[in-house]
Short mmCIF file of C-alpha atoms in Angstrom, two decimals:
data_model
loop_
_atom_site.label_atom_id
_atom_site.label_comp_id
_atom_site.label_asym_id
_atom_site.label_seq_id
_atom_site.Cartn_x
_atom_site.Cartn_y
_atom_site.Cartn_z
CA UNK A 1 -9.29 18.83 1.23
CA UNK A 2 -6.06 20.07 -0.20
CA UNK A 3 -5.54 23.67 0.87
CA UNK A 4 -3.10 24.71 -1.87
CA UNK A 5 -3.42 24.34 -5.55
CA UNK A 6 -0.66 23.49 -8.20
CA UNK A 7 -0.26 22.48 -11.88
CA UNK A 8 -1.29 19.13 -13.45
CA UNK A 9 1.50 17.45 -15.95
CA UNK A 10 -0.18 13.61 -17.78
CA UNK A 11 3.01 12.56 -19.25
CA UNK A 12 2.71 9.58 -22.02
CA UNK A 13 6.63 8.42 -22.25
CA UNK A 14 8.94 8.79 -19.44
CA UNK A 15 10.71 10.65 -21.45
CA UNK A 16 8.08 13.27 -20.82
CA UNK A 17 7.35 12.92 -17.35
CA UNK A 18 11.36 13.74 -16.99
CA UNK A 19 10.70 16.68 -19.30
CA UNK A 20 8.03 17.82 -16.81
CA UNK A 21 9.99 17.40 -13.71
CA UNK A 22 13.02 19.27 -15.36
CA UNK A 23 10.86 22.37 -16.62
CA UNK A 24 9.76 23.65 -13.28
CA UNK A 25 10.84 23.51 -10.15
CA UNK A 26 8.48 21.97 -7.76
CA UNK A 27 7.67 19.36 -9.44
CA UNK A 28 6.50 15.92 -8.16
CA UNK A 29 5.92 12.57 -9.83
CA UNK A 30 2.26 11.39 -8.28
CA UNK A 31 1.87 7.55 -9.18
CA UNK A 32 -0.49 5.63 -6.34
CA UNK A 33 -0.93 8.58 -4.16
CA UNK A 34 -1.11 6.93 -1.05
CA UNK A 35 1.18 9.01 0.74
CA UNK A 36 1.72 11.98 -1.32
CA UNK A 37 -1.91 13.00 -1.38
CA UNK A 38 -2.12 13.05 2.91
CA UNK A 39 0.99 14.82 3.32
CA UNK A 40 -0.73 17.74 0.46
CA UNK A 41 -3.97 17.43 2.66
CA UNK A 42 -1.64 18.53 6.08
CA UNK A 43 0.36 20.93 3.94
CA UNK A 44 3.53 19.36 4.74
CA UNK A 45 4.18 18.71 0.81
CA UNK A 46 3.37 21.89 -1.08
CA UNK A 47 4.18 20.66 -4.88
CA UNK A 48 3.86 23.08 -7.24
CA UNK A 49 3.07 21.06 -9.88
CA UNK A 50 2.08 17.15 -10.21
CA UNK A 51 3.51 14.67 -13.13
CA UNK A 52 1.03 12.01 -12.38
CA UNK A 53 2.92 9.00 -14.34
CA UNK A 54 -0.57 6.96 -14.43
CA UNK A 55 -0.63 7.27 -18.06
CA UNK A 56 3.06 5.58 -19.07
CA UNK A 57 1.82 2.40 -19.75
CA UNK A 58 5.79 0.87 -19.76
CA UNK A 59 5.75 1.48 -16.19
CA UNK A 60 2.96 -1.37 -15.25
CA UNK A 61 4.68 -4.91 -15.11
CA UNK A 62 5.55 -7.65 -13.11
CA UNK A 63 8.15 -9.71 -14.57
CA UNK A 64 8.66 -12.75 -12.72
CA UNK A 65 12.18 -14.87 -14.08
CA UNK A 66 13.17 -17.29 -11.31
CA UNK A 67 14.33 -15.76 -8.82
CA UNK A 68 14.88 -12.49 -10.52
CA UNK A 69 11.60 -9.93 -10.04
CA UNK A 70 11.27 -6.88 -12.04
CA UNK A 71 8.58 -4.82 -10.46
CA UNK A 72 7.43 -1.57 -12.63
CA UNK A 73 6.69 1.48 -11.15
CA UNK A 74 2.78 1.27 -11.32
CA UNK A 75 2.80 -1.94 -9.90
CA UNK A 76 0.49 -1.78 -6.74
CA UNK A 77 0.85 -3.43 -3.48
CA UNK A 78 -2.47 -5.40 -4.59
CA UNK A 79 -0.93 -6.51 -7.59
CA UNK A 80 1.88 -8.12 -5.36
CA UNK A 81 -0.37 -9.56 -2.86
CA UNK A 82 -2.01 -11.31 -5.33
CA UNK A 83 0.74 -12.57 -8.05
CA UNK A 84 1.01 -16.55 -7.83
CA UNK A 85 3.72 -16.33 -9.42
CA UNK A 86 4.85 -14.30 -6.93
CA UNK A 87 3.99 -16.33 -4.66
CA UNK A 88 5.67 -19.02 -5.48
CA UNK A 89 9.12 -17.58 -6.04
CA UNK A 90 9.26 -15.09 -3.26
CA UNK A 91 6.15 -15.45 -0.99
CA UNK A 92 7.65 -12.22 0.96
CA UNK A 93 6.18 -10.62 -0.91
CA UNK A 94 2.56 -11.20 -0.54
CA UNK A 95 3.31 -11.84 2.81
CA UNK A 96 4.20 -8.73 3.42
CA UNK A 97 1.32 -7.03 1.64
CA UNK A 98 -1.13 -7.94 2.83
CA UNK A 99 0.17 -6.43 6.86
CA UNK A 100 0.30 -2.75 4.73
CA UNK A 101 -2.31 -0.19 5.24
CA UNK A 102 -5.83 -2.09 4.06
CA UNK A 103 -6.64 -3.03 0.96
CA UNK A 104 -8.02 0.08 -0.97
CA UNK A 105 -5.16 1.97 0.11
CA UNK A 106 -2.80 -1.20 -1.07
CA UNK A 107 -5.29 -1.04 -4.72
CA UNK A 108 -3.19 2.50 -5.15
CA UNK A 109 -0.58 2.40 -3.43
CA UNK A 110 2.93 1.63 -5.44
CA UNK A 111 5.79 -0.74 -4.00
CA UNK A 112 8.08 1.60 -6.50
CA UNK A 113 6.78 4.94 -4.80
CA UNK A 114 6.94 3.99 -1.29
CA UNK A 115 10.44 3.28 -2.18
CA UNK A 116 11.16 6.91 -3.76
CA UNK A 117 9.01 8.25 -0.44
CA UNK A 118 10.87 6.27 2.05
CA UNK A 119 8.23 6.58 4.69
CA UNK A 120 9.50 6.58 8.19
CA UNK A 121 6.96 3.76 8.78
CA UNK A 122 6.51 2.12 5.85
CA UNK A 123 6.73 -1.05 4.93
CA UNK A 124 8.16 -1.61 1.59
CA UNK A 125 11.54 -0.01 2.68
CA UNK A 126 12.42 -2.52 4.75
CA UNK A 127 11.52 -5.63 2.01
CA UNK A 128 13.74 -3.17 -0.23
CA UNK A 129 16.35 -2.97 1.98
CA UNK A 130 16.54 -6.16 3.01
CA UNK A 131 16.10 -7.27 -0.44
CA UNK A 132 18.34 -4.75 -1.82
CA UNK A 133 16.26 -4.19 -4.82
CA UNK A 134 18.28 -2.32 -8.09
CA UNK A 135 16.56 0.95 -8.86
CA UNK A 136 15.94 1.42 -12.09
CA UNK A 137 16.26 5.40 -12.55
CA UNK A 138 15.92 7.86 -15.91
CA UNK A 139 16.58 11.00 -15.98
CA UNK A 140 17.75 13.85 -18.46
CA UNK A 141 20.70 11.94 -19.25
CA UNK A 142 19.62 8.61 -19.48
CA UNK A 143 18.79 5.57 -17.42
CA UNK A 144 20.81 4.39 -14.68
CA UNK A 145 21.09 1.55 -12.13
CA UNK A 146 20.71 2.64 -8.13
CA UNK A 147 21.43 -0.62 -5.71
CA UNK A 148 19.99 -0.39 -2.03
CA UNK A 149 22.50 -0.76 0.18
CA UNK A 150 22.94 -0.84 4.15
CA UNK A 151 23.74 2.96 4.21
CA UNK A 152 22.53 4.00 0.08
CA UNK A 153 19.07 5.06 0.37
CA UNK A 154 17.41 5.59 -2.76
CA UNK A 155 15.81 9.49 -1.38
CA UNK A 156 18.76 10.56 -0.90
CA UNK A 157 20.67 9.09 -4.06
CA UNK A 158 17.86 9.98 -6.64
CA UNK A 159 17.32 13.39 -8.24
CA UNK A 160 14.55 15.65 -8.06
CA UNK A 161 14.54 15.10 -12.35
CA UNK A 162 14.45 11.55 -12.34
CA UNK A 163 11.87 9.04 -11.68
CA UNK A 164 12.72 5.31 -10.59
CA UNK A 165 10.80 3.42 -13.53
CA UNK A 166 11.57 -0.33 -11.82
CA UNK A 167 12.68 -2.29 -8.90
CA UNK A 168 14.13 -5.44 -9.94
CA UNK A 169 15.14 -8.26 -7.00
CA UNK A 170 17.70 -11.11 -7.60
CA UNK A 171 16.86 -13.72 -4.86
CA UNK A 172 20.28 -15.61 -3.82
CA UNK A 173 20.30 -18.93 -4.65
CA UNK A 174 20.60 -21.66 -2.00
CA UNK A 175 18.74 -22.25 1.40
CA UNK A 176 17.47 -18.64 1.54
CA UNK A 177 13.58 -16.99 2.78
CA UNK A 178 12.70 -14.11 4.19
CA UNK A 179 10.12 -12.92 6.44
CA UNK A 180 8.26 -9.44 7.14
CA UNK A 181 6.40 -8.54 10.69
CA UNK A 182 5.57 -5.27 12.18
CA UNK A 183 3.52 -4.01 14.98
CA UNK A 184 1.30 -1.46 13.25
CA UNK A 185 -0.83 1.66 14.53
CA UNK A 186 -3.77 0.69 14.83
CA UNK A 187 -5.73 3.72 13.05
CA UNK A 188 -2.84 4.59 10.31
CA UNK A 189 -2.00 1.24 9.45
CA UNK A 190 1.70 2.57 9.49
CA UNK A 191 4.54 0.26 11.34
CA UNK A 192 5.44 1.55 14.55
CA UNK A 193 8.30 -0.81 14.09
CA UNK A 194 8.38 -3.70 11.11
CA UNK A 195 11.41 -5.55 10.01
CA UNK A 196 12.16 -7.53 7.52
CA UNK A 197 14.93 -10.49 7.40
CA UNK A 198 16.95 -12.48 4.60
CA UNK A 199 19.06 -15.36 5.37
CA UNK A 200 20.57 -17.66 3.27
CA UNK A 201 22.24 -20.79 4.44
CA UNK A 202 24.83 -23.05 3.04
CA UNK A 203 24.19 -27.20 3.43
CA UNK A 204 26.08 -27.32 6.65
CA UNK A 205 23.47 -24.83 8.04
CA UNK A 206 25.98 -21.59 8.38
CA UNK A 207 24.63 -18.49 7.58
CA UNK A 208 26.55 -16.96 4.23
CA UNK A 209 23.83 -14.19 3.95
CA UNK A 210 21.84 -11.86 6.23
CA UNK A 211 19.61 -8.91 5.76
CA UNK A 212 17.80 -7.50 8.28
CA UNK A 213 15.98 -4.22 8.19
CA UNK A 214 13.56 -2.25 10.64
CA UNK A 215 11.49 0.69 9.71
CA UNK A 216 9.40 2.40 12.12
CA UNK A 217 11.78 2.81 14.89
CA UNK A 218 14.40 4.77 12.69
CA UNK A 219 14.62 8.17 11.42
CA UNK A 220 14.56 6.60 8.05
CA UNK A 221 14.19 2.37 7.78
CA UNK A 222 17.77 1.15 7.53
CA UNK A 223 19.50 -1.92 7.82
CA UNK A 224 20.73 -3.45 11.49
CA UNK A 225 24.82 -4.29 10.17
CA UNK A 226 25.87 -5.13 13.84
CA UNK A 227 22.84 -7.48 14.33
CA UNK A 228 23.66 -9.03 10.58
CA UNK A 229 27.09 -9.69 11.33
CA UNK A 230 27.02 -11.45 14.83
CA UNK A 231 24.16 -13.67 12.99
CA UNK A 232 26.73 -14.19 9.55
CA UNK A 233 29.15 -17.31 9.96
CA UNK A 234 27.38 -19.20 12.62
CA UNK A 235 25.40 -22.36 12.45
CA UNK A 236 21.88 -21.04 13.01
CA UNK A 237 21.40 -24.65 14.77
CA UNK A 238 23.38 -23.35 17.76
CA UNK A 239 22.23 -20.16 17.57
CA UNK A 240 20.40 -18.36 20.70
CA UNK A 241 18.16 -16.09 18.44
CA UNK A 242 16.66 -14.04 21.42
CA UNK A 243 20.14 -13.68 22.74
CA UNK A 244 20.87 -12.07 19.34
CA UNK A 245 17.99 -9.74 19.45
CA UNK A 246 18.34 -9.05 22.73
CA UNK A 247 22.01 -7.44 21.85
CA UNK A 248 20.67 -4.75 20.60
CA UNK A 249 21.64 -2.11 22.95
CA UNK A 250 24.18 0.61 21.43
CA UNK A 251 22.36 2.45 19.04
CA UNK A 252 19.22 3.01 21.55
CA UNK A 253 19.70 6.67 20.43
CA UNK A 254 18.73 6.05 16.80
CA UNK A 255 15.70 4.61 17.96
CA UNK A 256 12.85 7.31 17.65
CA UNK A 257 10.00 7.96 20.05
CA UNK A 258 6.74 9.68 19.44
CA UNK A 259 3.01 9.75 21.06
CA UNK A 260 2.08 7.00 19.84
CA UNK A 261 5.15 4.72 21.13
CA UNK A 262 8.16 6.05 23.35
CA UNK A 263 11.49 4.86 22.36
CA UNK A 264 12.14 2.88 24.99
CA UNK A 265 9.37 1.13 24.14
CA UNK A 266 9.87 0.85 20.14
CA UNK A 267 13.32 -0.48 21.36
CA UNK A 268 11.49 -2.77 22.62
CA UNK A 269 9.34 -4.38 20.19
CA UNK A 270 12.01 -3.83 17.52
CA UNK A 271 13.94 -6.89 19.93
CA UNK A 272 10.82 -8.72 19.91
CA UNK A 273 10.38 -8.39 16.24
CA UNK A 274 13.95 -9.13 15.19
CA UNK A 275 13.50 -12.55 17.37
CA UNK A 276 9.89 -13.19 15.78
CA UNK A 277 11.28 -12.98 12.35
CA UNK A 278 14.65 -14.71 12.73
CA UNK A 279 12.86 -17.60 14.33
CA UNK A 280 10.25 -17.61 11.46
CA UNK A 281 12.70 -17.65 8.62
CA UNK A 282 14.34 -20.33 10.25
CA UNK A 283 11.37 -21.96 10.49
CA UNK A 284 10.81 -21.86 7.01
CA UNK A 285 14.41 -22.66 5.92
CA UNK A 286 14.16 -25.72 8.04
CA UNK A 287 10.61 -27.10 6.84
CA UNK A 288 12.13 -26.26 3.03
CA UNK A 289 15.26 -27.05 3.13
CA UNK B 1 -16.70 25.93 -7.23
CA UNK B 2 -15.38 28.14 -10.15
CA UNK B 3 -12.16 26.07 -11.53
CA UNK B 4 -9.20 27.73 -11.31
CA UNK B 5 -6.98 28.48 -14.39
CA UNK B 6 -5.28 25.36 -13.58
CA UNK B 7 -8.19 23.61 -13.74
CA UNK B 8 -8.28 20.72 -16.53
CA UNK B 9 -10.34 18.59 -18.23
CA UNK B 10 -11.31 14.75 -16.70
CA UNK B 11 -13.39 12.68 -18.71
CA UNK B 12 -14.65 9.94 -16.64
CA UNK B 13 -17.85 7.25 -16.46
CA UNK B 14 -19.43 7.67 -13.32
CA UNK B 15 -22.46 5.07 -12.66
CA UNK B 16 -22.60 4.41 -16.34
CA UNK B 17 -22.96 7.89 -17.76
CA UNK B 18 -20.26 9.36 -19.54
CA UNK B 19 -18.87 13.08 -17.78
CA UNK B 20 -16.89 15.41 -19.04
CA UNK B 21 -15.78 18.08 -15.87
CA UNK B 22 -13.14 20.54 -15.30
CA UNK B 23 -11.73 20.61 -12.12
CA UNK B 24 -8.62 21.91 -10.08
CA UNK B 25 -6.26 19.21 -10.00
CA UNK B 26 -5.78 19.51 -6.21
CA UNK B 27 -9.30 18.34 -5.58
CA UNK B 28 -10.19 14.80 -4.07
CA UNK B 29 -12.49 12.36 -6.09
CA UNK B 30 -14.99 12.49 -3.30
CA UNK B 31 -15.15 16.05 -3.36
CA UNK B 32 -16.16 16.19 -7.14
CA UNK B 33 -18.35 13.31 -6.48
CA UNK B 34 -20.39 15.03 -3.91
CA UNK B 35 -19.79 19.00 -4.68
CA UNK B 36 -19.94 18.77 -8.79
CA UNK B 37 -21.79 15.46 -9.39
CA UNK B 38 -24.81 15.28 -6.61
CA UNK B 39 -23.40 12.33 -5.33
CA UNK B 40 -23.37 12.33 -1.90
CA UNK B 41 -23.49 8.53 -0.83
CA UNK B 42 -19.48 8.66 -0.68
CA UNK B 43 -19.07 10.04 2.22
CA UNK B 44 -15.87 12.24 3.84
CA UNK B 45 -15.41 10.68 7.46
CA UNK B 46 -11.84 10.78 8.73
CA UNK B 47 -10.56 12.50 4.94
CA UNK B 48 -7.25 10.91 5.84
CA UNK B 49 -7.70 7.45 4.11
CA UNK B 50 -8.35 5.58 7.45
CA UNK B 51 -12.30 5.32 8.04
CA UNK B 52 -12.64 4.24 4.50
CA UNK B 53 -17.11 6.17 4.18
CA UNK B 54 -15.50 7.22 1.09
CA UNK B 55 -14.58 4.15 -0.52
CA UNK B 56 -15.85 3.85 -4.39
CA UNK B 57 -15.09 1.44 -7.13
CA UNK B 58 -12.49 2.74 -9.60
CA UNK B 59 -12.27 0.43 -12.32
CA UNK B 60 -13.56 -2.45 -10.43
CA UNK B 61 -11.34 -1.74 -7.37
CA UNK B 62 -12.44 -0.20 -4.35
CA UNK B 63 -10.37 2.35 -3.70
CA UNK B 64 -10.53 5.89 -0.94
CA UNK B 65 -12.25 8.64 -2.54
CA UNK B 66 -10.62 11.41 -0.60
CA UNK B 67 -7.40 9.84 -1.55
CA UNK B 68 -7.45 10.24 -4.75
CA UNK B 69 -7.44 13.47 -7.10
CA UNK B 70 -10.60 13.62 -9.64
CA UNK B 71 -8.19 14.28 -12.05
CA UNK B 72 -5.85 10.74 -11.51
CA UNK B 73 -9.57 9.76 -12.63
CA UNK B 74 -9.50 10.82 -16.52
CA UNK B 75 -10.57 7.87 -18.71
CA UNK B 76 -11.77 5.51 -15.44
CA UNK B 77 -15.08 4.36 -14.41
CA UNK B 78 -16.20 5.13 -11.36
CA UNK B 79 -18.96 3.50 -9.62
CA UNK B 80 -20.56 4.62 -5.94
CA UNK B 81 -23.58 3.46 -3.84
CA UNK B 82 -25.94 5.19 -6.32
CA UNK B 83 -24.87 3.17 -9.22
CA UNK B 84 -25.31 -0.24 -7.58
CA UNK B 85 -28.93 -0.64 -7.50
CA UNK B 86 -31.29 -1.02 -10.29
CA UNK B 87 -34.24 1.20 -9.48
CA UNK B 88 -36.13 0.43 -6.17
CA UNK B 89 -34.62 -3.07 -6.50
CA UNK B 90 -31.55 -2.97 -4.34
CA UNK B 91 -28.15 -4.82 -5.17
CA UNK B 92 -27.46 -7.82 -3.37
CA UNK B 93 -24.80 -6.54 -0.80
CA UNK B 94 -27.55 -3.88 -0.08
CA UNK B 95 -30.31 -6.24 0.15
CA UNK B 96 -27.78 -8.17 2.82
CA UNK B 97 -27.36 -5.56 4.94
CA UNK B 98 -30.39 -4.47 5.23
CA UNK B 99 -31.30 -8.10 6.05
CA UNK B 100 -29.14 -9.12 8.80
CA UNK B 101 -29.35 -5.63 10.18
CA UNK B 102 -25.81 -4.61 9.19
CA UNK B 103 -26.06 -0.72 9.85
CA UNK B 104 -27.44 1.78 12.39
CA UNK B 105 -26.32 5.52 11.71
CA UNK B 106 -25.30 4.26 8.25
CA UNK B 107 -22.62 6.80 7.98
CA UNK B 108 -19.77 3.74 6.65
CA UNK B 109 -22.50 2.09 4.83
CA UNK B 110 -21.78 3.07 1.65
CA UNK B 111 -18.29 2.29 2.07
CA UNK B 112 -18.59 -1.22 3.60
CA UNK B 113 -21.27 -2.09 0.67
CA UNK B 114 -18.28 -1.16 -2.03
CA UNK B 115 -15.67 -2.50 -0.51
CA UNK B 116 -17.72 -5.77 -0.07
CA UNK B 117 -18.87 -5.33 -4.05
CA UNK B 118 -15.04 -5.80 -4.62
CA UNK B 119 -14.73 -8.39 -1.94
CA UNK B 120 -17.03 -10.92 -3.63
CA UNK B 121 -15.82 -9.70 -7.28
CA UNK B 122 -12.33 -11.58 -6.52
CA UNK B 123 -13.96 -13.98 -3.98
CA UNK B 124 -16.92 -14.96 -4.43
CA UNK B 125 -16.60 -17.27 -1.19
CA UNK B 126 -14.70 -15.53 1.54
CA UNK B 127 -14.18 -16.93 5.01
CA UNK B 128 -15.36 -14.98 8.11
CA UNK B 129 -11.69 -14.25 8.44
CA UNK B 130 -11.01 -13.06 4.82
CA UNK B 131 -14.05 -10.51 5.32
CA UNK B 132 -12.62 -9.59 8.62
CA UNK B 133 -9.55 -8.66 6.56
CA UNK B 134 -10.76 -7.06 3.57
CA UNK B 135 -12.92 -4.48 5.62
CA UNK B 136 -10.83 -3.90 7.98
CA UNK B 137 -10.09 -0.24 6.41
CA UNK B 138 -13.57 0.06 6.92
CA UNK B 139 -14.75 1.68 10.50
CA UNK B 140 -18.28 1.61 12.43
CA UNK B 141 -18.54 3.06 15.17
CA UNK B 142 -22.16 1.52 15.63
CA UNK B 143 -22.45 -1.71 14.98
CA UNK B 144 -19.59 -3.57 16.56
CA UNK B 145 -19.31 -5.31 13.14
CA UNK B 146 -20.52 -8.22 14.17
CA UNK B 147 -23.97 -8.12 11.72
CA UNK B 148 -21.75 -6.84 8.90
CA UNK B 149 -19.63 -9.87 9.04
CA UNK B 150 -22.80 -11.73 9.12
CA UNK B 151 -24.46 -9.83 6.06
CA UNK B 152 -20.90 -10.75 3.83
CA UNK B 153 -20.75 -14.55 4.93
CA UNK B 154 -24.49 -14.82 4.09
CA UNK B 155 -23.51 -13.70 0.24
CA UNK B 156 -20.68 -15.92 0.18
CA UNK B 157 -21.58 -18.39 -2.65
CA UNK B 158 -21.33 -21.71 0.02
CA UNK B 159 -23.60 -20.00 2.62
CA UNK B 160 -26.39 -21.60 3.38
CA UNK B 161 -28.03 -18.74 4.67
CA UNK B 162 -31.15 -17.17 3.34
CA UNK B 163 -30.71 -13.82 3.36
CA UNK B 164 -29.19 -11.27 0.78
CA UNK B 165 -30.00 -12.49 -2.41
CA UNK B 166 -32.42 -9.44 -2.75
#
């Protein structure tokens, strides 16, 4: 049950669904659901009106060039899990999938929208991070492009008048894969620590790119820039990768804690994690090279 | 419930008959279903998209009642336990379960039976492990899940197994 009420706005054109979210205040865009519609049940988003974007047909694609992915903004986690095309130029991506939520809630859900949300614990932050998928955004004024960066995330950089319409990712070329893993809860399906990792190597083996990114264990998922850069230059062959995981000490602090897992203990598996997934992108950059 | 002067209009197929309703657009799918419509196999357990007694078909997909708004719903098709059987004849995934003695209170029936429907729509031949996975937003707190496992692999189209074809 939803306790309050609010207005109802079916946009057609995304030109109207900006009209909508510019003529009152309040406003939401509703596209999947999948978190909004929990966070209405516990009263903790009060919208006063809802510009449910299901009807923009534009907004439902999956455009897969290469290594280039455009994903729309109706495009479901489903619809990723289950792209061979997908598969086959980024398997991250259904990889990742299918560890969110279960899979009615991943028939709704949007990888667009739980980039706008930006969930604590979700898990499409950190493959957008790490990915640093290009926003798409429109607004009043236009269209605009919004790059996720180690410290630009897109909830704070995106107006409550726009709506993100795309995600596109440009894979690098070369030796590169990438890898999600998380620890979820076991009711909520929600990561109590994930990350995500991107590395690239060059045909000597040295690393010339690394991403990683942890959500769960942050007050918003973010990318790990001291862990990147002690990993960036070397030869992954001589590498200690639990040594490198194990280093991360400092920003303890940052780490949250909650009933479900103390920080001390989310510190934890965030080390464990960050070794799992180096090791298994390694793994796959070494069977593929 | 008297709509609200919000409310608005949601045409949707429910079952196969066309419905015309107007409802406050802050109300779930399962609610209407149950409150407006009479149809009270979905059922409300956890009403925080986790125990998954609510799950339905919309448009082919099976998908969490009480997380979705009846009126995300206009120009769907939605189809719950009461539109799967023909008659007294049941469907198959009904006929399995009752079969291989897949339920005891029967409370997440109705949502393990669509969520299966949807199962062997894109798989016609799932392993015990891809069933595992696809109901595993599905709770029982009965069974143990060990016979519901059992009545899925017997519908999977290389079991051997007798039962289910009801």
């Amino acid at each position: 049950m939803i306790p309050t009420g609010c207005s109802y706005h079916r946009p057609q054109s995304i030109d109207q669904a900006v009209d909508a979210l510019t003529s009152g205040s309040g406003a939401v865009i509703l596209a999947g659901g999948q978190s909004l519609i929990p966070l209405m049940k516990l009263g903790q988003s009060r919208p006063a009106a809802l510009v449910d974007v299901a009807g923009i047909a534009s907004l439902r694609y999956l455009n897969v060039e290469g290594r280039r992915i455009a994903i729309g903004a109706l495009t479901t986690a489903r619809d990723l899990e289950r792209s061979t095309d997908l598969a086959a130029a980024v398997p991250v991506f259904a990889q990742a999938a299918k560890q969110i939520a279960d899979p009615a809630v991943r028939a709704r859900g949007t990888f667009v929208g739980a980039l706008a949300f930006g969930d604590p614990g979700g898990d499409w932050p950190a493959i957008g991070l790490a990915l640093e998928a290009t926003l798409e955004v429109c607004g009043p004024s236009g269209s605009r492009q919004v790059q996720i960066g180690a410290n630009l995330t897109p909830w704070e950089a995106i107006k409550r008048n726009e709506i993100i319409a795309s995600a596109t990712i440009e894979v690098p070329d070369g030796r590169t894969a990438a890898v999600y893993a998380k620890v979820r809860h076991p009711a909520s399906g929600y990561a109590l620590v994930g990350v995500a990792v991107l590395l690239t190597l060059d045909a000597a083996g040295v690393c010339t790119r690394c991403r990683i990114a942890a959500t769960g264990a942050l007050r918003r998922p973010a990318r790990l820039p001291t862990i990147e850069a002690s990993i960036l230059g070397s030869n992954l062959d001589g590498l200690d990768l639990e040594e490198v995981a194990a280093s991360l000490r400092a920003p303890l602090a940052g780490i949250t804690g909650d009933a479900y897992a103390g920080s001390a203990q989310r510190a934890q598996l965030l080390r464990v994690l960050i070794h799992r997934t180096l090791h298994q992108t390694v793994a796959k950059l070494t069977s593929h090279p | 419930m008297t709509p609200a002067d919000s409310a608005i209009e949601v045409r949707l197929r429910v079952n196969g008959l066309d419905r015309e309703i107007d409802v406050d657009p802050c109300r779930l799918l399962v609610e209407v279903l149950r409150d407006d419509l009479g149809l009270t196999g979905a059922h409300v357990g956890c009403d925080s998209s986790q125990c998954g007694a609510c799950v339905v078909l919309l448009n082919g997909l099976a998908a969490k009642a009480c997380t979705v708004l009846a009126a995300q719903c206009n120009e769907s098709e939605v189809t719950t336990i009461e539109g799967l059987s023909s008659g007294s004849e049941l469907h198959r995934v009904q006929a399995a379960f009752q079969e291989h003695h897949a339920l005891q209170c029967g409370f997440c029936t109705p949502g393990m039976i669509m969520t299966t429907v949807d199962l062997l729509t894109t798989n016609p031949s799932p392993t015990e492990a891809e069933i595992t996975e696809a109901l595993h937003g599905n709770l029982c707190r009965c069974t143990g899940y060990v016979n519901i496992v059992r009545a899925v692999l017997s519908l999977a189209a290389h079991s051997s197994s007798e039962g289910g074809e009801g």
